[in-house]
mmCIF file of C-alpha atoms and ligand atoms in Angstrom:
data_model
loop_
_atom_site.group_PDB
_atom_site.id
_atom_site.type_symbol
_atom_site.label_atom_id
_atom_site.label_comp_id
_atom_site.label_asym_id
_atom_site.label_seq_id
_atom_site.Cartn_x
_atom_site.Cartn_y
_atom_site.Cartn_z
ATOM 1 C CA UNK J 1 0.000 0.000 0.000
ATOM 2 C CA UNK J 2 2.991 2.304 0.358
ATOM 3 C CA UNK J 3 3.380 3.187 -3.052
ATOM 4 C CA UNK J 4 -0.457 4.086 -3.928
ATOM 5 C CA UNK J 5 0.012 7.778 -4.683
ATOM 6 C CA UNK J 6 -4.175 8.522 -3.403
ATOM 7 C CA UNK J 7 -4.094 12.116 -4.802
ATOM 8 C CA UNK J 8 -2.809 10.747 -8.420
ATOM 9 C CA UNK J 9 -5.527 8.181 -8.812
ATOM 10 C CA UNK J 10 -7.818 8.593 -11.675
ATOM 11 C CA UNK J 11 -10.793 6.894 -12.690
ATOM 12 C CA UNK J 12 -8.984 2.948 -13.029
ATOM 13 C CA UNK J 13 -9.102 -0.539 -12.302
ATOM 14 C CA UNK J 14 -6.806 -1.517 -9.821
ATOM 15 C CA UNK J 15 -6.150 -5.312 -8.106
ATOM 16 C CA UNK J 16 -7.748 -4.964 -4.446
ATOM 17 C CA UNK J 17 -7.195 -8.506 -2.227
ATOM 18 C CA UNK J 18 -10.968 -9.721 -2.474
ATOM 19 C CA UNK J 19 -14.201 -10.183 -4.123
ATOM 20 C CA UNK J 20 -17.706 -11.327 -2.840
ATOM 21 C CA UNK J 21 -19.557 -13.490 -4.872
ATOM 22 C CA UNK J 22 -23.190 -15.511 -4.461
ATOM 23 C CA UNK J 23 -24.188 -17.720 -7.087
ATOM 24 C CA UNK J 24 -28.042 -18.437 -8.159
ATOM 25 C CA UNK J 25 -29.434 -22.266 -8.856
ATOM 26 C CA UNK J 26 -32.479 -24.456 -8.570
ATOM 27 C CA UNK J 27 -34.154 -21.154 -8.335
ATOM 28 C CA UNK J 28 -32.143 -19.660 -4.743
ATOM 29 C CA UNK J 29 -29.341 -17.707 -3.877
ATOM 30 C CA UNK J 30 -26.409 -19.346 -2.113
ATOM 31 C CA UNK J 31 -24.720 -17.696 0.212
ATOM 32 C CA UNK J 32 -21.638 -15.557 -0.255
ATOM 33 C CA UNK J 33 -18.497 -16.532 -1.420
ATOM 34 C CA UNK J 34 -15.212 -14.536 -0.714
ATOM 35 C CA UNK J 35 -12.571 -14.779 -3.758
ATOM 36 C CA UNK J 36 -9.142 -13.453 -4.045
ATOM 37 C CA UNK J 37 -9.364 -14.361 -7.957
ATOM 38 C CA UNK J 38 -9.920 -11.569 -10.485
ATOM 39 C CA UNK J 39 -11.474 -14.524 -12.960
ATOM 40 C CA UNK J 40 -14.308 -17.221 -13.054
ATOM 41 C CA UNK J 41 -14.790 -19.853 -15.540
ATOM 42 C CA UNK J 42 -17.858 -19.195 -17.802
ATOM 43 C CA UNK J 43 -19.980 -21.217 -20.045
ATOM 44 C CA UNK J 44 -19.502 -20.292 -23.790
ATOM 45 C CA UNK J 45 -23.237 -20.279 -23.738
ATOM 46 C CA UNK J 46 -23.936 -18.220 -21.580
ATOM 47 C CA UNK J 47 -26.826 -15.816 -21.605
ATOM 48 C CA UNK J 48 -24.677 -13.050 -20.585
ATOM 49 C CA UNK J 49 -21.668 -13.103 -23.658
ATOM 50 C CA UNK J 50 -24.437 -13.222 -26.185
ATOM 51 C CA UNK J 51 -27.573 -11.898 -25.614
ATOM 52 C CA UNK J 52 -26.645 -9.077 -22.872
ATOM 53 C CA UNK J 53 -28.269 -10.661 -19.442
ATOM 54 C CA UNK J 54 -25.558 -7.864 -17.288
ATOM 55 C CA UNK J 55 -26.699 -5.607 -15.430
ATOM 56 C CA UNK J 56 -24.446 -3.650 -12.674
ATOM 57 C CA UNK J 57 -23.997 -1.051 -10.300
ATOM 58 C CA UNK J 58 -21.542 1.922 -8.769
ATOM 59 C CA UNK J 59 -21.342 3.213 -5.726
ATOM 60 C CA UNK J 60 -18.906 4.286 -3.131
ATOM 61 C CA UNK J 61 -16.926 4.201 -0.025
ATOM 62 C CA UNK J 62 -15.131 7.247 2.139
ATOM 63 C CA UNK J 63 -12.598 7.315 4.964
ATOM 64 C CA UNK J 64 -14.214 10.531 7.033
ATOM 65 C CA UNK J 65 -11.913 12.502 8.964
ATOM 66 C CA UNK J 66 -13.149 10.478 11.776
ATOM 67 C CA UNK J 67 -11.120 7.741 10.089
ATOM 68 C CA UNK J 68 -14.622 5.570 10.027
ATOM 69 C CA UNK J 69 -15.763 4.049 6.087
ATOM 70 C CA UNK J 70 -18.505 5.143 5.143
ATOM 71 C CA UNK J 71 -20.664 3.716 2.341
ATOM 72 C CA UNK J 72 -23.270 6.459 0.275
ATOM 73 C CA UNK J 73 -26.993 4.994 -0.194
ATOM 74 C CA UNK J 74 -26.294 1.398 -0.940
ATOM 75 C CA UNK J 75 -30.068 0.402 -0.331
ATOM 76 C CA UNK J 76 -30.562 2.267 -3.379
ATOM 77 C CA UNK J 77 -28.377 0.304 -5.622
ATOM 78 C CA UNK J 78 -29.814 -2.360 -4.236
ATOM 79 C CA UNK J 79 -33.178 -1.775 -5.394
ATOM 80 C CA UNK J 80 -32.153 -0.085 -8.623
ATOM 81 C CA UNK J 81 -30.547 -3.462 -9.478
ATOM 82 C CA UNK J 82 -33.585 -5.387 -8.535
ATOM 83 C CA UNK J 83 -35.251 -3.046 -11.179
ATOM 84 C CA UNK J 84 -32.267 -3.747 -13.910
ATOM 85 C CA UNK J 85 -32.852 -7.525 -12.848
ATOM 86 C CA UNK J 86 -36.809 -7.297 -13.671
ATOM 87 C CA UNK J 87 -35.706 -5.258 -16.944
ATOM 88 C CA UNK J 88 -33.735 -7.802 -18.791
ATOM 89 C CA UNK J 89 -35.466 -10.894 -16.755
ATOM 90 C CA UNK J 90 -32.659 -11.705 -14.240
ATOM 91 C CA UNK J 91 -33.150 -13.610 -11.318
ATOM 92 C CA UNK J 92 -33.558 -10.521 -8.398
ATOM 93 C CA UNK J 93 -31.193 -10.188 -5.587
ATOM 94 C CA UNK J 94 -32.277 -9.913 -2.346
ATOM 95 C CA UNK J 95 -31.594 -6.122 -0.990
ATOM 96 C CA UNK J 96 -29.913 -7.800 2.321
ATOM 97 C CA UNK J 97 -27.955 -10.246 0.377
ATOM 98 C CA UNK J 98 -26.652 -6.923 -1.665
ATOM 99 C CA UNK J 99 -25.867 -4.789 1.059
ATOM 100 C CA UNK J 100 -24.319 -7.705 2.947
ATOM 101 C CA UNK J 101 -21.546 -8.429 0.128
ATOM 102 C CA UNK J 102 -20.965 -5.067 -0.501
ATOM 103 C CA UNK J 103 -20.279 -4.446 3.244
ATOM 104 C CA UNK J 104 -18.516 -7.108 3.345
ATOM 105 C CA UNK J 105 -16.599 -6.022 0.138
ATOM 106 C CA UNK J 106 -15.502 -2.758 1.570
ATOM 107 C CA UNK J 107 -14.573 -4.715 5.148
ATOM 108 C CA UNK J 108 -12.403 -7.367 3.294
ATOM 109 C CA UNK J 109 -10.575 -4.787 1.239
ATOM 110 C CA UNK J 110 -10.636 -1.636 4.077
ATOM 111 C CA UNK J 111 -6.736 -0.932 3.423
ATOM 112 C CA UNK J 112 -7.676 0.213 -0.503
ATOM 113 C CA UNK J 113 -10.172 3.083 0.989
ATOM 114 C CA UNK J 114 -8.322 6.195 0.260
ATOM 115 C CA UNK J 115 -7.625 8.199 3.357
ATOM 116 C CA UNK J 116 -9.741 11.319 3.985
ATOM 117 C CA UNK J 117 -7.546 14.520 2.821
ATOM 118 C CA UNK J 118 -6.821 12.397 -0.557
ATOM 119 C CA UNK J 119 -10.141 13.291 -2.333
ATOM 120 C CA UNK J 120 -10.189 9.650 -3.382
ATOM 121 C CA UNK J 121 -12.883 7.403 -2.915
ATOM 122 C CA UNK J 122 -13.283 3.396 -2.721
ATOM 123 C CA UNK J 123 -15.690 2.571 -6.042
ATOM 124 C CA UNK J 124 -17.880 -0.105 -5.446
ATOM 125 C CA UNK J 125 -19.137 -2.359 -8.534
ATOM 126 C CA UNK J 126 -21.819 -4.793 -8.077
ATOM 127 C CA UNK J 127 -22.267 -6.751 -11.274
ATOM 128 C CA UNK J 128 -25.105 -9.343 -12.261
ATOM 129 C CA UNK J 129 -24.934 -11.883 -14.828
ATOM 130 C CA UNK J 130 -26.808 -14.344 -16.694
ATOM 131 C CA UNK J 131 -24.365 -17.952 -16.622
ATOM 132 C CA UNK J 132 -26.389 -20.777 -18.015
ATOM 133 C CA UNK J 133 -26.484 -21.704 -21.257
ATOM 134 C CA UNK J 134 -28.888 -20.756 -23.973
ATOM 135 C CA UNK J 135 -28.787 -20.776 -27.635
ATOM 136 C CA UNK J 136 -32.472 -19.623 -28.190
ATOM 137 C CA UNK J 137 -33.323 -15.847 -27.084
ATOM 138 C CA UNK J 138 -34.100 -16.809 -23.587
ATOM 139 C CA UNK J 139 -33.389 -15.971 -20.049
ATOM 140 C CA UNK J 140 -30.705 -17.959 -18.080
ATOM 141 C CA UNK J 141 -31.853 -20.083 -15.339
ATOM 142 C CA UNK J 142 -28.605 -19.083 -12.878
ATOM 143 C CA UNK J 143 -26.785 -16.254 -12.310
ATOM 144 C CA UNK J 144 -23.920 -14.880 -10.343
ATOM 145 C CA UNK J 145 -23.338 -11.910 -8.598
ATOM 146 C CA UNK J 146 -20.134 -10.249 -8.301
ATOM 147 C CA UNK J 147 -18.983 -7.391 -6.112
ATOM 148 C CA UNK J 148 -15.304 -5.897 -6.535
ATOM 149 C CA UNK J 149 -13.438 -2.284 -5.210
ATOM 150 C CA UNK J 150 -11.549 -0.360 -6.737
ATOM 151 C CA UNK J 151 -9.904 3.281 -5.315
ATOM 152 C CA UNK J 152 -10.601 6.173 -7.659
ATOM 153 C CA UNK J 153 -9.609 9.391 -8.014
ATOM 154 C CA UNK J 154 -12.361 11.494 -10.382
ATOM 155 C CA UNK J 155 -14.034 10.422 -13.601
ATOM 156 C CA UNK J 156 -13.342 13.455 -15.330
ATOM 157 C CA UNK J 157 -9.719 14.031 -15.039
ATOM 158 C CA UNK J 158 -10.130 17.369 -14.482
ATOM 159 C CA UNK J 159 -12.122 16.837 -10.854
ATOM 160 C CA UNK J 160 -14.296 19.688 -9.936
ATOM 161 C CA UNK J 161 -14.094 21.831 -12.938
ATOM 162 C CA UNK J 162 -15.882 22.473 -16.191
ATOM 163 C CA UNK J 163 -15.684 21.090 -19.164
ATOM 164 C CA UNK J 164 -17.458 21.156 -22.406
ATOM 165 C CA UNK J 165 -19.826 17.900 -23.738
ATOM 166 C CA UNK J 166 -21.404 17.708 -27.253
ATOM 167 C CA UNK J 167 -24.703 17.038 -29.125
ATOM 168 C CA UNK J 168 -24.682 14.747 -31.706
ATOM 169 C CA UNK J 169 -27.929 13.224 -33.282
ATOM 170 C CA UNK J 170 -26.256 10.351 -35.684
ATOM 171 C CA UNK J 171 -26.615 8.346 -31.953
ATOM 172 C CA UNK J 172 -28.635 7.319 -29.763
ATOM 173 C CA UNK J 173 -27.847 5.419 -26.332
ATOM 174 C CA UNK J 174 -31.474 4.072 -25.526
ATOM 175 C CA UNK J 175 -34.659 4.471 -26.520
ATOM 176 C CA UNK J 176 -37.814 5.920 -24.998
ATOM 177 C CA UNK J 177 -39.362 2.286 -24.590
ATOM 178 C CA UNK J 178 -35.953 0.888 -24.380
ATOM 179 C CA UNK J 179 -33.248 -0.347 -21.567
ATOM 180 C CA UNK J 180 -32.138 3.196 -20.672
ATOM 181 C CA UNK J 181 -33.962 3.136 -17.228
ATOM 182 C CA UNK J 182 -32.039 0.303 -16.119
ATOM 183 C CA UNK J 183 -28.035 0.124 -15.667
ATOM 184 C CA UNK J 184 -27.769 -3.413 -17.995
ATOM 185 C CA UNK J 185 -24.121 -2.798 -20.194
ATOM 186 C CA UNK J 186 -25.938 -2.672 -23.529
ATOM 187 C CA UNK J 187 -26.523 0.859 -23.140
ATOM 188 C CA UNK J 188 -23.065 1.859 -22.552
ATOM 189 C CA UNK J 189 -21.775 -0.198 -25.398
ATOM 190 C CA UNK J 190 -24.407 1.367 -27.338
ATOM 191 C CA UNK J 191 -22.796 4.862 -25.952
ATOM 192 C CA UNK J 192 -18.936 3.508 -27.093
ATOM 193 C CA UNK J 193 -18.862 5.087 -30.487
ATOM 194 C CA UNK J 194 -20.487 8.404 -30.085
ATOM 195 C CA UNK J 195 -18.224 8.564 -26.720
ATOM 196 C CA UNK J 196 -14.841 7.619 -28.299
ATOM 197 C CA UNK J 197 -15.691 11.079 -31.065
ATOM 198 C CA UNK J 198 -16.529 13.001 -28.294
ATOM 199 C CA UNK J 199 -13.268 12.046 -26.532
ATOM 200 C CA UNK J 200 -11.122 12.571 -29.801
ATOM 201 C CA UNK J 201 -12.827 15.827 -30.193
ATOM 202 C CA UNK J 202 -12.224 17.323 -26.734
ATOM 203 C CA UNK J 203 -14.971 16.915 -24.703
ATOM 204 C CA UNK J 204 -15.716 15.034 -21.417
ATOM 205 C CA UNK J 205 -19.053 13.365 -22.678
ATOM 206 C CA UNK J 206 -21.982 13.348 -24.944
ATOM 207 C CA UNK J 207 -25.478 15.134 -23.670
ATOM 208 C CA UNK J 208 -27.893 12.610 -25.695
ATOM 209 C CA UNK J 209 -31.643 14.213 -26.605
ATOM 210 C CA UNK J 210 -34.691 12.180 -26.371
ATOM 211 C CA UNK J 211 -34.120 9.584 -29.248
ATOM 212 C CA UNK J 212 -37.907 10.041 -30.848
ATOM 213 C CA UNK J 213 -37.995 13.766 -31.115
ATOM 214 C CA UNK J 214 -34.346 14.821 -30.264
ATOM 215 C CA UNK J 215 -36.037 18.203 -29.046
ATOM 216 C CA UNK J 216 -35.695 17.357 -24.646
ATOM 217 C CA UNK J 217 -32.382 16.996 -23.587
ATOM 218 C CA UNK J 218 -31.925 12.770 -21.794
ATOM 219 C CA UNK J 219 -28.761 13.094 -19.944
ATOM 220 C CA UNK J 220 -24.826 12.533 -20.875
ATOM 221 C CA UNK J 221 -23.262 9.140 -21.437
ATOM 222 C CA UNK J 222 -22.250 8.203 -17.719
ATOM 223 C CA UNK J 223 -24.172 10.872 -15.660
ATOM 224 C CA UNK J 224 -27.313 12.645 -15.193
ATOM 225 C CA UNK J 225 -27.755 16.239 -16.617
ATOM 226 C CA UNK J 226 -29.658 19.061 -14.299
ATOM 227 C CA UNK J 227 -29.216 22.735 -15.298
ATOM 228 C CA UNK J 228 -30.129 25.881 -12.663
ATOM 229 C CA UNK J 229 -31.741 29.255 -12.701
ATOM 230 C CA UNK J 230 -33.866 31.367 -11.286
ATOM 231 C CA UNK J 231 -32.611 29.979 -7.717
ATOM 232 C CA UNK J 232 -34.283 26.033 -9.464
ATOM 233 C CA UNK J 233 -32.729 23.007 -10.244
ATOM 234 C CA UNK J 234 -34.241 21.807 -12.999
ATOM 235 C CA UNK J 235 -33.393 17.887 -14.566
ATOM 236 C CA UNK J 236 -34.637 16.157 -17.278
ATOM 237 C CA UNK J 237 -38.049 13.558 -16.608
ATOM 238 C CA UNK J 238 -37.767 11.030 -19.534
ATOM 239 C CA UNK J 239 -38.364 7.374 -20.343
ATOM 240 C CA UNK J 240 -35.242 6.727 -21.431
ATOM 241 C CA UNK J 241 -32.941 7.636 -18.486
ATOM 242 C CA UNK J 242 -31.391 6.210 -15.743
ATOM 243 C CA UNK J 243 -33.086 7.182 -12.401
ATOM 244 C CA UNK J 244 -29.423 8.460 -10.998
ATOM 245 C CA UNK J 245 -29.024 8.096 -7.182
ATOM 246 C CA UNK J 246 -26.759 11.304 -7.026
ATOM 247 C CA UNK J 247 -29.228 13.453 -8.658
ATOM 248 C CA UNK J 248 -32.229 12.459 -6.189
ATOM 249 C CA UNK J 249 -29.706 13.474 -3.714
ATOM 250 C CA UNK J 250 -28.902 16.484 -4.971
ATOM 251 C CA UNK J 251 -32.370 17.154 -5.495
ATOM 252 C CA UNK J 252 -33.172 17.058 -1.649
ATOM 253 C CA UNK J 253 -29.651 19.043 -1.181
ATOM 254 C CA UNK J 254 -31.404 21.869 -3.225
ATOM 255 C CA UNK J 255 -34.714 21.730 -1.671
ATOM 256 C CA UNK J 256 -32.958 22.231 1.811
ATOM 257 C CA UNK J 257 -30.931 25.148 0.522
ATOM 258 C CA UNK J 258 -34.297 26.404 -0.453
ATOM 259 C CA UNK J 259 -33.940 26.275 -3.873
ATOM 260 C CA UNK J 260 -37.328 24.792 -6.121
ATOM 261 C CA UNK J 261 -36.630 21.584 -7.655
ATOM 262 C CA UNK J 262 -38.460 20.610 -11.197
ATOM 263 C CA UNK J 263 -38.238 17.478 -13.290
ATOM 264 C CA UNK J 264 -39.276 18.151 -16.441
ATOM 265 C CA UNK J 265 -39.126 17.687 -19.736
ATOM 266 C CA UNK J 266 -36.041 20.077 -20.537
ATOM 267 C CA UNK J 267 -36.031 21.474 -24.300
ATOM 268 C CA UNK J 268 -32.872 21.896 -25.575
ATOM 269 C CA UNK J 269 -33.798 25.396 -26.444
ATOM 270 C CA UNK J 270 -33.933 26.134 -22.545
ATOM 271 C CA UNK J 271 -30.159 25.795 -22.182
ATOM 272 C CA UNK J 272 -30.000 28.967 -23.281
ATOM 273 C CA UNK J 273 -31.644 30.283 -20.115
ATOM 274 C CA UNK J 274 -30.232 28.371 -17.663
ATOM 275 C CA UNK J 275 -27.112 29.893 -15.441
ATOM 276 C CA UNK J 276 -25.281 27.003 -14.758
ATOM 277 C CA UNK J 277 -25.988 23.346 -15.782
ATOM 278 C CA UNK J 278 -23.665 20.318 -14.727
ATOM 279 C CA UNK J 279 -23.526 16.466 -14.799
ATOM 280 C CA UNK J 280 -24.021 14.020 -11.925
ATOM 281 C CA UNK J 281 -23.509 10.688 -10.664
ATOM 282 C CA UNK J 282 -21.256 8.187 -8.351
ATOM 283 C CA UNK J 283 -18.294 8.191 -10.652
ATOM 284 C CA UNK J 284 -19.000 11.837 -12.056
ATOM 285 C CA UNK J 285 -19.851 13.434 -8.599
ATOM 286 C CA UNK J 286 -20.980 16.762 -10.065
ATOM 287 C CA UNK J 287 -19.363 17.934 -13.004
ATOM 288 C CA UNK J 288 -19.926 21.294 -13.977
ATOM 289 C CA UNK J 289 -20.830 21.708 -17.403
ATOM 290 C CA UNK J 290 -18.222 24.917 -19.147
ATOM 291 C CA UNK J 291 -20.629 24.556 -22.551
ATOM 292 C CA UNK J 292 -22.681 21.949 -24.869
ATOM 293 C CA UNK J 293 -21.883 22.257 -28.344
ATOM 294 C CA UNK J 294 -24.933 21.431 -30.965
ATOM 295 C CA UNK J 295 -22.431 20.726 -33.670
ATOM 296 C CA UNK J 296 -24.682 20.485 -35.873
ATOM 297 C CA UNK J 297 -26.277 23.621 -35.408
ATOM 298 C CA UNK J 298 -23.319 25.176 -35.059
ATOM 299 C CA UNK J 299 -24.606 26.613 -31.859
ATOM 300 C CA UNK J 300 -22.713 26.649 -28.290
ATOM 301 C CA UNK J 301 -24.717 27.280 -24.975
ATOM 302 C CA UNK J 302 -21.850 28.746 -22.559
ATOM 303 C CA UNK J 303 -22.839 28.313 -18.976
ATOM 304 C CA UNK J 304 -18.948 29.465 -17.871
ATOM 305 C CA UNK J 305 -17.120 31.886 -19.702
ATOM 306 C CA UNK J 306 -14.539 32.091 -17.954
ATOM 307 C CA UNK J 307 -14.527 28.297 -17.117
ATOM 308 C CA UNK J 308 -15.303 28.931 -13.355
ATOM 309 C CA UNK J 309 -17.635 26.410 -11.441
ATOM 310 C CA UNK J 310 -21.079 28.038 -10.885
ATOM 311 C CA UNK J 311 -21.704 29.055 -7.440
ATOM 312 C CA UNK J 312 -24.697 26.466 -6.723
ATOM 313 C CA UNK J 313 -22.949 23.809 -8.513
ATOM 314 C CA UNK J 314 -20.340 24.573 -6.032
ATOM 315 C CA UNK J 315 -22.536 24.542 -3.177
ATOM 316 C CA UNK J 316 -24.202 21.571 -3.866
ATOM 317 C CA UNK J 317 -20.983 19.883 -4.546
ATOM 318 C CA UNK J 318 -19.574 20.668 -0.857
ATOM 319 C CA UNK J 319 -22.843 19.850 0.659
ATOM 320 C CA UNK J 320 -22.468 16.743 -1.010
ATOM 321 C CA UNK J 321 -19.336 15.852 -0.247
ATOM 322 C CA UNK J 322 -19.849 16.704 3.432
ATOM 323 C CA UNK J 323 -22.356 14.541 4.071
ATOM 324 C CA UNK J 324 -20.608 11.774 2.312
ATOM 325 C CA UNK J 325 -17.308 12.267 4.037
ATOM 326 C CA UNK J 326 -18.853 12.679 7.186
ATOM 327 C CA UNK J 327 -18.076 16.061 7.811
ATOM 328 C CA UNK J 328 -21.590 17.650 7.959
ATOM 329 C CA UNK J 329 -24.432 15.072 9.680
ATOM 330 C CA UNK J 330 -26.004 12.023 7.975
ATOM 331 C CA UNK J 331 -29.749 13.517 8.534
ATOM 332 C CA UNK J 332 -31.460 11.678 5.881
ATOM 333 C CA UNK J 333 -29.876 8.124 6.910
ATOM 334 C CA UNK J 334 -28.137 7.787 3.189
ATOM 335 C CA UNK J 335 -25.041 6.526 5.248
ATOM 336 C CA UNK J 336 -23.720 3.138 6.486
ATOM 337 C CA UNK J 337 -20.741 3.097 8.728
ATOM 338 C CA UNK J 338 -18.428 0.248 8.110
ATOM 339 C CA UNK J 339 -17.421 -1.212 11.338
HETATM 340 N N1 PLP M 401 -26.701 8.009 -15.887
HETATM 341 C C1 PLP M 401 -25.928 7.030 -16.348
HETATM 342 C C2 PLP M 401 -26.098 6.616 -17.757
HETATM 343 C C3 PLP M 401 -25.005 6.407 -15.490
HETATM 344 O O1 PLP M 401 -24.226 5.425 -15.920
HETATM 345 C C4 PLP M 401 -24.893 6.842 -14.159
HETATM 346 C C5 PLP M 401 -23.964 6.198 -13.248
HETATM 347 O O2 PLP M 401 -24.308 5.410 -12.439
HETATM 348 C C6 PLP M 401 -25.717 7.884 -13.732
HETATM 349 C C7 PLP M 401 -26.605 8.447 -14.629
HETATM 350 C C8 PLP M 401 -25.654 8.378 -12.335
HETATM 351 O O3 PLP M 401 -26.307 7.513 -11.453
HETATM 352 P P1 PLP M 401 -25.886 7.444 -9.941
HETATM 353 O O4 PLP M 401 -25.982 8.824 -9.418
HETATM 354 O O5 PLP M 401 -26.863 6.539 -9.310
HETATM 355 O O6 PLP M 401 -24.494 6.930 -9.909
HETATM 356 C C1 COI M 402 -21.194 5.352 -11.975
HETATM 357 O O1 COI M 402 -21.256 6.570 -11.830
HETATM 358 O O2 COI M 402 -21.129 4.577 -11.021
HETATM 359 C C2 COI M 402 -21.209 4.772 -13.291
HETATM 360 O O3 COI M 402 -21.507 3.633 -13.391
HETATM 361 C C3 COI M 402 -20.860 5.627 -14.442
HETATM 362 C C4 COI M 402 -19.870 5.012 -15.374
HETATM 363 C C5 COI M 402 -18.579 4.665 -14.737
HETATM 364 C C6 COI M 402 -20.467 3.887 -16.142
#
């Protein structure tokens, strides 16, 4: 552990000592299994390698000040994967069977939480996958459930500052009556291509627009979008989005600062009129948006001339941050303390 440099970490996979695993048969869950392999034998057949059964999850882990570990809203990962699970017809995992191996994922690998002044984090990433084998277009009938850790520094390299994300409306990630509610990998690799130009061209993600009309702004490839004015915070309501743990968070953060909160259909249009606008989610935290570019409009909305953070982005990002550190109090009971 010596020679992790916290502060350097970026968003990465790196070897941690153990994983949790449970595996599902003859219709049950067994009970966990702790692993200090990074690899499992899989059946060439199986439902997840060709017809997309995955599903997964992020969350994360913080050494307070206090030096205690503290895990952000895991229940809610929990039941968000139950919902992936129903989505793509995957056997559902118990909520205490969840928060039980991610617990005891964070317990067995406690030395790779990043300590407190570091600004890095422990990410936490449940997968679910279909194992049997099928050669039809049919469900598996077992499944296993992986969690591993990982320490991360930010998603965006840049941490808490803005940068720019693009329109484009050759692609689509999901579609309104689609998988984009749930958090199965088909929608990310559906995301690859339009993210990889985005990339190349110099921004930190794509904003997608509603895939039937492309007028209402969805959200960006690995984060939720929410824009602000006229003391609101305003995020997108769609079909085709995933329900983003951070943002509900943020929108009860904004409430209590006595902001309005609306969720809303958000037409592109409106960018122009909002003051700030940012992305967020586990891995992106908030990241404040500098500008979106509608290339093919040739049209930029600038939320940051000068490339500053906004000053409620910034608020709501320390607010955040407190309560997930433990520096400000846990009043809404999104914490679990890691003996
Ligand atoms: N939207 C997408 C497509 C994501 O992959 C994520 C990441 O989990 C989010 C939004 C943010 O969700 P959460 O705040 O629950 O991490
Ligand atoms: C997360 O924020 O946890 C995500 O899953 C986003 C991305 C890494 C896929």
């Amino acid at each position: 552990m010596e020679n992790i440099n916290w502060s350097d970490l970026t968003f990465g996979y790196m070897k941690t000592d153990y994983n949790v695993r449970a595996y599902y048969r003859d219709g049950q869950w067994s009970d966990l299994e702790i692993s200090e392999s990074e690899y499992f034998p899989i059946h060439i057949a199986a439902t997840c390698l060709h017809y997309g059964q995955e599903a997964f999850e992020g969350l994360k882990a913080f050494r307070g000040q206090d030096g205690k570990v503290r895990i952000f809203r895991m229940r809610e990962n929990a039941l968000r994967m139950q919902s992936s699970a129903q989505g793509i017809l995957m056997a559902q995992l118990p909520v205490e069977l969840f928060e039980r191996a991610v617990v005891e994922a964070v317990k067995r690998n406690i030395r790779f939480v990043p300590p407190y002044e570091s600004g890095a984090s422990l990410y936490i990433r449940p997968i679910l996958i279909g194992t049997s084998a099928q050669v039809g277009v049919k469900p598996a009938s077992e499944y296993l459930f992986v969690v591993f850790v990982t320490p991360v520094g930010p998603y965006f390299k840049e941490g808490f500052k803005t940068t720019p994300v693009v329109i484009f409306r050759e692609y689509d990630r999901a579609a309104p009556l689609g998988t984009g509610i749930y958090k199965v990998g088909g929608n990310y690799a559906a995301s690859l291509v339009a993210g990889e130009i985005a990339h190349e061209k110099g921004y930190s993600a794509v904003l997608y627009l509603d895939a039937k009309e492309k007028k209402y702004i969805d959200e960006c490839g690995p984060a939720n979008f929410f824009g602000i004015k006229n003391n609101t915070y305003i995020t997108p309501k769609s079909s085709s989005i995933l329900p983003s743990i951070t943002n509900k968070s943020l929108m009860q953060l904004a409430t209590d600062m006595g902001m309005k909160v609306e969720r809303r259909q958000i037409p592109l249009e409106e960018l122009s009129t909002f003051e700030e606008a940012g992305m967020c989610g586990t891995a992106a935290v908030i990241s404040p948006i500098q500008r979106v570019d509608d290339v093919d409009n040739h049209h930029s909305y600038v939320f940051s001339p000068d490339g500053k953070p906004g000053k409620v982005c910034e608020s709501l990002y320390k607010k955040l941050r407190a309560i997930q550190y433990g520096d400000e109090p846990d009043k809404y009971d999104w914490v679990t303390i890691v003996e």
